[in-house]
């Protein structure tokens, strides 16, 4: 396992501990002041909206997800991709474009052609608008490009990775401002993850709540494995004298977590019976079904704004890509398709309107246009999916990179491999800002949430209604 991945794991463990004992670092009075200052503007929100992030861990290959159909562009693609090229006859065409989806994406193709799904092309981690000269001079570019852990952190927070600092994620900063729109009695956060701890949902005062996609049955603060280091640390803290600050804070945290768990458990038990079929063996579909259940009980939970995190693993396709990527896209397609059908069912029951729920994909980076044999290497710019009733669908936003190695947007230096790492045209800050504005975040708050946004002229990429 690489040092970078170990660093990320340590940081996430530290994040989990901070989430359980945040007032050890910040006094409760200070938290209350921050909460009061952030909440005033948004407490009057009276409609419902939720944002669902599907995070593709490892770096999705957008060049085989979205393929040009035009003669010259497809020929260039086929020449460069060689044995990894998708046969033109099997691609799924997108209406009024010269592009097609991978053959494993028929349900996503339907959503696009029906106007319920859009693509955001040529997007990635950028701190400033960047040219090929900037890249070659190492000027204003994000540090540690092409590193999973560093770029995952930058994608989710807008900051360069720093081993000494945990920056808040932009999803968590959204939740900080929106939390008082919710009326939950047990203090349930607006942020729920079905895939463990993440940086995206961690704000200055908001901490995500993790739930299992399999259901909510028993409350467990840490692993029952006595050899687990977190369990060992937890037990040592609980054995301290009752007056010790660490012990008192941990006991308080457990009580709060227990209350939140019980409220969530009661609400889920009252959720409506959903008849839409889904594949329980598909981890993406299973997590999205739990998200749909949580949305279905939003009124019982007193929620007006929610942010969900769904994890999709194993997108780091350095080898055996033709088979592995097809399987991954099949899982994504099936999960998104059944989720949308479930949301349609909720809409028909007048429980939640599909226009109030927007789902988007994310991944730390794309992959190279060039191949390494039977796989691809870490790239930079990528294309992402956004779907829901409020999305201005059946459109590709941004310019899909030209199928050309060594062109003006290729972050490539002569005689150095791999080639075909394209410099993004659009930043994650712009992508997130567009979603944030749909959620109701005011223009003046955007730069406080997206630290690089003011470096870009366009603050809204236009894919939301």
Short mmCIF file of C-alpha atoms in Angstrom, two decimals:
data_model
loop_
_atom_site.label_atom_id
_atom_site.label_comp_id
_atom_site.label_asym_id
_atom_site.label_seq_id
_atom_site.Cartn_x
_atom_site.Cartn_y
_atom_site.Cartn_z
CA UNK A 1 0.00 0.00 0.00
CA UNK A 2 1.42 3.41 -0.94
CA UNK A 3 2.45 6.06 1.57
CA UNK A 4 -0.12 8.41 0.05
CA UNK A 5 -2.94 5.98 0.73
CA UNK A 6 -1.66 5.39 4.27
CA UNK A 7 -1.58 9.15 4.83
CA UNK A 8 -5.17 9.42 3.63
CA UNK A 9 -6.23 6.58 5.91
CA UNK A 10 -4.57 8.23 8.91
CA UNK A 11 -6.22 11.52 8.05
CA UNK A 12 -9.66 9.90 7.80
CA UNK A 13 -9.19 8.15 11.16
CA UNK A 14 -8.19 11.49 12.66
CA UNK A 15 -11.23 13.04 11.00
CA UNK A 16 -13.50 10.39 12.52
CA UNK A 17 -12.09 11.05 15.98
CA UNK A 18 -12.49 14.80 15.52
CA UNK A 19 -16.06 14.20 14.38
CA UNK A 20 -16.69 12.33 17.63
CA UNK A 21 -15.04 14.91 19.86
CA UNK A 22 -15.01 18.19 18.00
CA UNK A 23 -15.38 20.34 21.08
CA UNK A 24 -11.99 19.16 22.30
CA UNK A 25 -10.56 21.42 19.60
CA UNK A 26 -13.21 24.14 19.51
CA UNK A 27 -15.20 25.30 22.51
CA UNK A 28 -18.96 24.81 22.47
CA UNK A 29 -19.46 28.55 22.78
CA UNK A 30 -17.41 29.12 19.66
CA UNK A 31 -19.38 26.44 17.82
CA UNK A 32 -22.61 28.13 18.83
CA UNK A 33 -21.33 31.49 17.58
CA UNK A 34 -20.30 29.99 14.23
CA UNK A 35 -23.65 28.22 13.93
CA UNK A 36 -25.59 31.39 14.70
CA UNK A 37 -23.60 33.46 12.24
CA UNK A 38 -24.06 30.95 9.43
CA UNK A 39 -27.69 30.02 9.95
CA UNK A 40 -29.65 33.27 9.89
CA UNK A 41 -29.97 33.64 6.14
CA UNK A 42 -31.12 30.08 5.48
CA UNK A 43 -33.47 29.37 8.40
CA UNK A 44 -36.49 30.52 6.38
CA UNK A 45 -36.08 27.88 3.65
CA UNK A 46 -39.43 26.13 3.25
CA UNK A 47 -38.96 23.74 0.32
CA UNK A 48 -37.03 20.46 0.12
CA UNK A 49 -33.86 19.72 -1.86
CA UNK A 50 -31.19 17.08 -1.58
CA UNK A 51 -27.83 16.57 -3.25
CA UNK A 52 -26.46 13.06 -3.78
CA UNK A 53 -22.77 12.49 -4.55
CA UNK A 54 -21.71 9.21 -6.17
CA UNK A 55 -17.95 9.13 -5.69
CA UNK A 56 -16.02 6.86 -8.09
CA UNK A 57 -12.90 6.06 -6.09
CA UNK A 58 -9.84 5.45 -8.22
CA UNK A 59 -10.33 7.68 -11.27
CA UNK A 60 -13.00 6.93 -13.87
CA UNK A 61 -11.88 6.60 -17.50
CA UNK A 62 -14.13 9.19 -19.16
CA UNK A 63 -12.58 8.54 -22.58
CA UNK A 64 -14.25 5.13 -22.75
CA UNK A 65 -17.39 6.32 -20.95
CA UNK A 66 -18.05 9.02 -23.56
CA UNK A 67 -16.69 8.31 -27.04
CA UNK A 68 -16.81 10.47 -30.22
CA UNK A 69 -18.87 9.11 -33.11
CA UNK A 70 -17.58 11.55 -35.74
CA UNK A 71 -15.34 10.05 -38.43
CA UNK A 72 -12.05 11.82 -37.77
CA UNK A 73 -12.41 12.00 -34.00
CA UNK A 74 -13.41 8.34 -33.72
CA UNK A 75 -10.53 7.31 -36.00
CA UNK A 76 -8.08 9.22 -33.80
CA UNK A 77 -9.61 7.67 -30.69
CA UNK A 78 -9.40 4.18 -32.20
CA UNK A 79 -5.79 4.70 -33.27
CA UNK A 80 -4.71 5.91 -29.82
CA UNK A 81 -6.79 3.48 -27.75
CA UNK A 82 -6.01 0.47 -29.97
CA UNK A 83 -7.14 -2.70 -28.14
CA UNK A 84 -9.02 -0.63 -25.54
CA UNK A 85 -11.15 1.15 -28.16
CA UNK A 86 -14.88 0.50 -27.95
CA UNK A 87 -16.35 -0.67 -31.26
CA UNK A 88 -18.25 2.18 -32.90
CA UNK A 89 -21.21 -0.07 -33.69
CA UNK A 90 -21.73 -0.86 -30.00
CA UNK A 91 -21.72 2.74 -28.71
CA UNK A 92 -25.01 4.19 -27.45
CA UNK A 93 -25.66 7.48 -29.31
CA UNK A 94 -26.67 10.64 -27.47
CA UNK A 95 -29.36 12.74 -29.09
CA UNK A 96 -28.19 15.72 -31.18
CA UNK A 97 -24.51 15.05 -30.49
CA UNK A 98 -21.62 13.26 -32.15
CA UNK A 99 -20.94 11.21 -29.02
CA UNK A 100 -22.02 7.88 -27.60
CA UNK A 101 -21.97 6.21 -24.20
CA UNK A 102 -20.18 2.97 -23.41
CA UNK A 103 -22.43 -0.02 -24.28
CA UNK A 104 -22.79 -0.81 -20.55
CA UNK A 105 -24.84 2.38 -20.00
CA UNK A 106 -28.28 1.93 -21.65
CA UNK A 107 -30.30 3.26 -18.68
CA UNK A 108 -28.07 6.31 -18.37
CA UNK A 109 -28.39 6.83 -22.13
CA UNK A 110 -32.19 6.80 -21.75
CA UNK A 111 -32.02 9.40 -18.97
CA UNK A 112 -29.82 11.61 -21.14
CA UNK A 113 -32.00 11.32 -24.23
CA UNK A 114 -35.13 12.00 -22.12
CA UNK A 115 -33.61 15.24 -20.87
CA UNK A 116 -33.09 14.12 -17.27
CA UNK A 117 -29.29 13.78 -17.36
CA UNK A 118 -26.43 16.00 -18.50
CA UNK A 119 -22.66 15.68 -18.79
CA UNK A 120 -20.10 18.10 -17.42
CA UNK A 121 -17.04 17.58 -19.62
CA UNK A 122 -13.39 18.55 -19.22
CA UNK A 123 -13.58 19.21 -15.47
CA UNK A 124 -11.13 18.63 -12.64
CA UNK A 125 -9.16 20.05 -9.74
CA UNK A 126 -7.95 23.54 -10.67
CA UNK A 127 -6.88 26.38 -8.42
CA UNK A 128 -6.51 28.87 -11.32
CA UNK A 129 -7.23 28.78 -15.06
CA UNK A 130 -4.29 26.77 -16.36
CA UNK A 131 -2.44 26.50 -19.66
CA UNK A 132 0.15 24.06 -20.91
CA UNK A 133 2.87 26.64 -20.17
CA UNK A 134 1.63 26.96 -16.59
CA UNK A 135 1.88 23.21 -16.23
CA UNK A 136 5.39 22.98 -17.65
CA UNK A 137 6.57 25.83 -15.43
CA UNK A 138 4.78 24.32 -12.42
CA UNK A 139 2.98 27.64 -12.06
CA UNK A 140 -0.34 27.88 -10.18
CA UNK A 141 -1.17 24.20 -10.63
CA UNK A 142 -2.53 21.98 -7.82
CA UNK A 143 0.30 20.10 -6.07
CA UNK A 144 0.60 16.31 -6.15
CA UNK A 145 -1.35 15.86 -9.36
CA UNK A 146 -2.11 12.24 -10.27
CA UNK A 147 -1.94 11.11 -6.62
CA UNK A 148 -5.15 9.42 -5.47
CA UNK A 149 -5.14 10.59 -1.87
CA UNK A 150 -4.02 14.16 -2.57
CA UNK A 151 -6.42 14.75 -5.45
CA UNK A 152 -9.30 13.12 -3.58
CA UNK A 153 -8.71 15.63 -0.81
CA UNK A 154 -8.46 18.56 -3.21
CA UNK A 155 -11.62 17.44 -5.06
CA UNK A 156 -13.62 17.29 -1.84
CA UNK A 157 -12.22 20.38 -0.10
CA UNK A 158 -10.81 22.74 -2.75
CA UNK A 159 -7.48 22.85 -0.90
CA UNK A 160 -4.07 21.30 -1.44
CA UNK A 161 -3.45 18.29 0.76
CA UNK A 162 -1.75 19.15 4.04
CA UNK A 163 -0.71 16.45 6.50
CA UNK A 164 -1.04 18.86 9.43
CA UNK A 165 -4.44 20.40 8.62
CA UNK A 166 -7.87 18.93 7.92
CA UNK A 167 -9.65 21.36 5.64
CA UNK A 168 -13.46 21.33 5.68
CA UNK A 169 -15.15 19.82 2.65
CA UNK A 170 -17.41 21.94 0.47
CA UNK A 171 -20.35 19.64 1.15
CA UNK A 172 -19.84 20.15 4.88
CA UNK A 173 -19.58 23.92 4.44
CA UNK A 174 -22.86 23.84 2.52
CA UNK A 175 -24.40 21.88 5.40
CA UNK A 176 -23.06 24.39 7.96
CA UNK A 177 -25.13 27.09 6.33
CA UNK A 178 -28.19 24.98 5.62
CA UNK A 179 -28.50 23.10 8.92
CA UNK A 180 -30.95 25.53 10.52
CA UNK A 181 -33.36 25.02 7.63
CA UNK A 182 -33.91 21.58 9.19
CA UNK A 183 -36.18 21.00 12.17
CA UNK A 184 -34.76 17.73 13.49
CA UNK A 185 -35.25 17.25 17.24
CA UNK A 186 -32.24 14.97 17.81
CA UNK A 187 -29.81 17.26 15.99
CA UNK A 188 -29.43 14.97 12.98
CA UNK A 189 -26.94 16.48 10.54
CA UNK A 190 -27.91 17.26 6.94
CA UNK A 191 -25.02 15.01 5.82
CA UNK A 192 -25.39 11.23 5.67
CA UNK A 193 -22.86 8.79 4.20
CA UNK A 194 -23.57 5.21 3.16
CA UNK A 195 -19.86 4.63 2.49
CA UNK A 196 -17.89 5.53 5.59
CA UNK A 197 -16.00 8.69 6.45
CA UNK A 198 -15.22 11.27 3.78
CA UNK A 199 -13.83 14.78 3.67
CA UNK A 200 -16.57 16.22 1.41
CA UNK A 201 -19.23 16.16 4.14
CA UNK A 202 -17.05 17.54 6.95
CA UNK A 203 -17.78 21.18 7.73
CA UNK A 204 -16.63 23.56 10.42
CA UNK A 205 -19.53 22.54 12.67
CA UNK A 206 -21.21 19.75 10.68
CA UNK A 207 -20.10 16.12 11.01
CA UNK A 208 -21.50 13.43 8.77
CA UNK A 209 -23.60 10.55 10.05
CA UNK A 210 -22.67 7.14 8.68
CA UNK A 211 -25.34 4.53 8.02
CA UNK A 212 -25.20 1.06 6.56
CA UNK A 213 -26.77 0.40 3.18
CA UNK A 214 -28.08 -2.87 4.62
CA UNK A 215 -30.28 -1.18 7.20
CA UNK A 216 -30.18 0.39 10.64
CA UNK A 217 -30.39 -2.29 13.31
CA UNK A 218 -27.85 -1.88 16.08
CA UNK A 219 -25.86 1.08 17.37
CA UNK A 220 -22.08 0.54 17.37
CA UNK A 221 -19.71 3.37 18.23
CA UNK A 222 -16.59 1.48 17.12
CA UNK A 223 -15.63 -1.99 15.96
CA UNK A 224 -16.27 -4.86 18.35
CA UNK A 225 -12.80 -6.20 17.50
CA UNK A 226 -10.72 -5.65 20.68
CA UNK A 227 -7.55 -5.40 18.56
CA UNK A 228 -8.91 -2.46 16.57
CA UNK A 229 -6.80 0.58 17.52
CA UNK A 230 -9.78 2.92 17.56
CA UNK A 231 -11.64 0.52 19.87
CA UNK A 232 -8.60 0.31 22.13
CA UNK A 233 -8.30 4.11 22.30
CA UNK A 234 -12.04 4.43 22.95
CA UNK A 235 -11.91 1.93 25.83
CA UNK A 236 -8.93 3.71 27.43
CA UNK A 237 -10.79 7.02 27.32
CA UNK A 238 -13.93 5.49 28.84
CA UNK A 239 -11.84 4.01 31.68
CA UNK A 240 -10.67 7.47 32.74
CA UNK A 241 -12.16 9.08 35.82
CA UNK A 242 -15.66 10.55 35.29
CA UNK A 243 -14.37 14.10 35.71
CA UNK A 244 -11.73 13.80 32.99
CA UNK A 245 -12.51 16.08 29.99
CA UNK A 246 -11.81 13.32 27.45
CA UNK A 247 -14.07 10.85 29.24
CA UNK A 248 -16.84 13.42 29.68
CA UNK A 249 -16.70 14.46 26.04
CA UNK A 250 -16.69 10.87 24.79
CA UNK A 251 -19.69 9.97 26.97
CA UNK A 252 -21.54 13.05 25.69
CA UNK A 253 -20.70 12.15 22.09
CA UNK A 254 -21.96 8.59 22.55
CA UNK A 255 -25.24 9.83 24.04
CA UNK A 256 -25.77 12.29 21.19
CA UNK A 257 -24.94 9.61 18.61
CA UNK A 258 -27.31 7.16 20.32
CA UNK A 259 -30.14 9.71 20.21
CA UNK A 260 -29.53 10.40 16.53
CA UNK A 261 -29.38 6.69 15.78
CA UNK A 262 -32.66 5.97 17.56
CA UNK A 263 -34.47 8.79 15.75
CA UNK A 264 -33.17 7.56 12.41
CA UNK A 265 -34.07 3.98 13.24
CA UNK A 266 -37.66 4.94 14.15
CA UNK A 267 -38.03 6.96 10.97
CA UNK A 268 -36.73 4.17 8.71
CA UNK A 269 -39.20 1.73 10.28
CA UNK A 270 -42.01 4.07 9.23
CA UNK A 271 -40.73 4.45 5.64
CA UNK A 272 -43.17 3.50 2.88
CA UNK A 273 -42.92 0.13 1.18
CA UNK A 274 -41.06 0.66 -2.08
CA UNK A 275 -41.96 -1.68 -4.91
CA UNK A 276 -39.29 -0.65 -7.43
CA UNK A 277 -36.91 -3.54 -7.93
CA UNK A 278 -33.20 -3.15 -7.37
CA UNK A 279 -30.21 -5.45 -7.34
CA UNK A 280 -29.22 -6.11 -3.71
CA UNK A 281 -25.88 -7.51 -4.90
CA UNK A 282 -25.00 -4.20 -6.55
CA UNK A 283 -23.31 -2.04 -3.87
CA UNK A 284 -24.17 1.21 -5.69
CA UNK A 285 -27.83 0.26 -6.12
CA UNK A 286 -28.00 -0.88 -2.50
CA UNK A 287 -26.60 2.41 -1.17
CA UNK A 288 -28.89 4.46 -3.40
CA UNK A 289 -31.91 2.49 -2.17
CA UNK A 290 -30.98 3.49 1.39
CA UNK A 291 -30.68 7.12 0.23
CA UNK A 292 -34.18 6.87 -1.27
CA UNK A 293 -35.51 5.49 2.04
CA UNK A 294 -33.93 8.36 3.95
CA UNK A 295 -35.44 10.85 1.51
CA UNK A 296 -38.83 9.18 1.93
CA UNK A 297 -38.84 9.95 5.67
CA UNK A 298 -37.54 13.51 5.35
CA UNK A 299 -40.71 14.96 6.89
CA UNK A 300 -40.51 12.69 9.94
CA UNK A 301 -36.88 13.78 10.34
CA UNK A 302 -37.72 17.45 9.83
CA UNK A 303 -35.34 17.80 6.86
CA UNK A 304 -35.45 20.59 4.27
CA UNK A 305 -31.89 20.16 2.97
CA UNK A 306 -29.83 16.97 2.85
CA UNK A 307 -26.50 15.90 1.34
CA UNK A 308 -25.75 12.22 0.76
CA UNK A 309 -22.46 10.47 -0.04
CA UNK A 310 -22.43 7.15 -1.92
CA UNK A 311 -19.16 5.33 -2.57
CA UNK A 312 -18.31 3.38 -5.73
CA UNK A 313 -14.98 1.56 -5.52
CA UNK A 314 -12.32 0.06 -7.83
CA UNK A 315 -12.15 2.58 -10.71
CA UNK A 316 -8.32 2.53 -10.82
CA UNK A 317 -8.10 0.54 -14.07
CA UNK A 318 -4.37 0.18 -14.71
CA UNK A 319 -4.92 -3.28 -16.17
CA UNK A 320 -7.67 -5.52 -17.55
CA UNK A 321 -9.64 -2.34 -18.26
CA UNK A 322 -11.92 -3.62 -21.04
CA UNK A 323 -13.60 -6.12 -18.72
CA UNK A 324 -13.30 -4.30 -15.40
CA UNK A 325 -14.50 -0.92 -16.67
CA UNK A 326 -17.47 -2.52 -18.44
CA UNK A 327 -18.47 -4.23 -15.18
CA UNK A 328 -18.07 -1.00 -13.19
CA UNK A 329 -20.18 0.97 -15.66
CA UNK A 330 -22.82 -1.79 -15.59
CA UNK A 331 -23.05 -1.41 -11.78
CA UNK A 332 -23.23 2.38 -12.10
CA UNK A 333 -25.87 2.17 -14.84
CA UNK A 334 -27.99 -0.31 -12.92
CA UNK A 335 -27.68 1.68 -9.70
CA UNK A 336 -28.58 5.00 -11.29
CA UNK A 337 -31.41 3.44 -13.29
CA UNK A 338 -33.08 1.78 -10.29
CA UNK A 339 -32.53 4.89 -8.15
CA UNK A 340 -34.28 7.09 -10.68
CA UNK A 341 -37.17 4.62 -10.88
CA UNK A 342 -37.41 4.65 -7.07
CA UNK A 343 -37.48 8.45 -7.07
CA UNK A 344 -40.23 8.32 -9.69
CA UNK A 345 -42.15 6.03 -7.32
CA UNK A 346 -41.71 8.51 -4.46
CA UNK A 347 -42.89 11.27 -6.77
CA UNK A 348 -46.01 9.29 -7.73
CA UNK A 349 -46.73 8.81 -4.00
CA UNK A 350 -46.34 12.58 -3.52
CA UNK A 351 -43.54 11.98 -1.01
CA UNK A 352 -40.64 13.68 -2.82
CA UNK A 353 -40.57 15.35 -6.21
CA UNK A 354 -37.85 14.25 -8.60
CA UNK A 355 -37.04 17.89 -9.33
CA UNK A 356 -36.01 18.28 -5.68
CA UNK A 357 -33.25 15.65 -5.85
CA UNK A 358 -30.05 16.08 -7.86
CA UNK A 359 -27.37 13.41 -8.15
CA UNK A 360 -23.88 13.93 -9.53
CA UNK A 361 -20.77 11.82 -10.01
CA UNK A 362 -17.27 12.68 -8.82
CA UNK A 363 -13.82 11.11 -9.02
CA UNK A 364 -10.39 12.38 -8.02
CA UNK A 365 -9.29 12.55 -11.67
CA UNK A 366 -9.85 11.06 -15.10
CA UNK A 367 -7.43 8.82 -16.92
CA UNK A 368 -4.97 9.15 -19.77
CA UNK A 369 -6.08 9.02 -23.38
CA UNK A 370 -2.97 6.93 -24.03
CA UNK A 371 -2.91 3.33 -22.83
CA UNK A 372 -0.31 1.27 -20.98
CA UNK A 373 -1.13 -2.05 -22.62
CA UNK A 374 -4.42 -3.31 -21.22
CA UNK A 375 -5.17 -0.34 -18.98
CA UNK A 376 -4.79 3.41 -18.50
CA UNK A 377 -2.88 5.64 -16.11
CA UNK A 378 -3.85 8.52 -13.84
CA UNK A 379 -5.04 11.54 -15.78
CA UNK A 380 -6.53 14.92 -14.88
CA UNK A 381 -9.63 16.28 -16.65
CA UNK A 382 -12.69 14.05 -16.74
CA UNK A 383 -16.41 14.05 -17.55
CA UNK A 384 -19.14 13.75 -14.93
CA UNK A 385 -22.84 12.88 -14.87
CA UNK A 386 -25.57 15.03 -13.31
CA UNK A 387 -29.19 13.85 -13.24
CA UNK A 388 -32.52 14.76 -11.69
CA UNK A 389 -35.71 16.65 -12.45
CA UNK A 390 -34.05 20.07 -12.08
CA UNK A 391 -31.13 19.28 -14.42
CA UNK A 392 -31.01 20.92 -17.85
CA UNK A 393 -30.49 17.55 -19.49
CA UNK A 394 -29.68 16.15 -22.92
CA UNK A 395 -26.67 18.44 -23.12
CA UNK A 396 -22.90 18.20 -22.80
CA UNK A 397 -21.52 21.19 -20.92
CA UNK A 398 -17.93 22.19 -21.57
CA UNK A 399 -15.77 21.07 -24.48
CA UNK A 400 -14.90 17.39 -24.67
CA UNK A 401 -11.09 17.16 -25.20
CA UNK A 402 -10.00 16.50 -28.75
CA UNK A 403 -8.67 13.00 -29.39
CA UNK A 404 -5.12 14.27 -29.86
CA UNK A 405 -1.94 13.38 -28.02
CA UNK A 406 0.39 16.31 -27.37
CA UNK A 407 -2.14 19.04 -28.24
CA UNK A 408 -2.34 22.40 -26.52
CA UNK A 409 -4.38 21.06 -23.60
CA UNK A 410 -2.29 17.95 -23.03
CA UNK A 411 -0.33 18.13 -19.76
CA UNK A 412 2.51 16.31 -21.46
CA UNK A 413 6.17 16.98 -22.01
CA UNK A 414 8.08 15.53 -24.94
CA UNK A 415 9.71 12.14 -24.30
CA UNK A 416 7.81 11.73 -21.05
CA UNK A 417 5.01 9.18 -20.56
CA UNK A 418 2.15 8.86 -20.09
CA UNK A 419 0.64 11.26 -22.60
CA UNK A 420 -2.96 12.37 -22.93
CA UNK A 421 -3.40 13.88 -19.46
CA UNK A 422 -5.66 16.77 -20.33
CA UNK A 423 -5.67 20.05 -18.42
CA UNK A 424 -9.25 20.73 -17.25
CA UNK A 425 -11.21 23.56 -18.83
CA UNK A 426 -13.58 23.78 -15.84
CA UNK A 427 -12.80 23.57 -12.13
CA UNK A 428 -14.40 21.51 -9.40
CA UNK A 429 -15.12 24.82 -7.65
CA UNK A 430 -17.28 25.89 -10.60
CA UNK A 431 -18.96 22.48 -10.73
CA UNK A 432 -19.74 22.55 -7.01
CA UNK A 433 -20.78 26.21 -7.10
CA UNK A 434 -23.42 25.42 -9.73
CA UNK A 435 -24.87 22.71 -7.49
CA UNK A 436 -24.65 24.96 -4.42
CA UNK A 437 -26.60 27.75 -6.10
CA UNK A 438 -29.36 25.28 -6.93
CA UNK A 439 -29.47 24.29 -3.23
CA UNK A 440 -30.07 27.95 -2.38
CA UNK A 441 -26.62 29.18 -1.33
CA UNK A 442 -26.27 32.94 -1.81
CA UNK A 443 -23.69 34.39 -4.16
CA UNK A 444 -21.83 36.11 -1.33
CA UNK A 445 -21.29 32.80 0.48
CA UNK A 446 -19.89 30.94 -2.52
CA UNK A 447 -16.25 32.10 -2.15
CA UNK A 448 -16.32 31.08 1.53
CA UNK A 449 -17.23 27.54 0.47
CA UNK A 450 -15.19 27.23 -2.73
CA UNK A 451 -11.75 28.74 -2.03
CA UNK A 452 -10.68 29.01 -5.68
CA UNK A 453 -13.95 30.21 -7.20
CA UNK A 454 -13.00 33.89 -7.47
CA UNK A 455 -10.10 32.90 -9.74
CA UNK A 456 -12.65 31.95 -12.44
CA UNK A 457 -14.96 34.30 -14.35
CA UNK A 458 -17.86 31.87 -14.61
CA UNK A 459 -19.46 30.88 -11.29
CA UNK A 460 -22.36 28.87 -12.72
CA UNK A 461 -21.81 26.30 -15.47
CA UNK A 462 -25.50 26.29 -16.43
CA UNK A 463 -26.53 22.66 -16.09
CA UNK A 464 -29.10 23.32 -13.32
CA UNK A 465 -32.51 24.85 -13.90
#
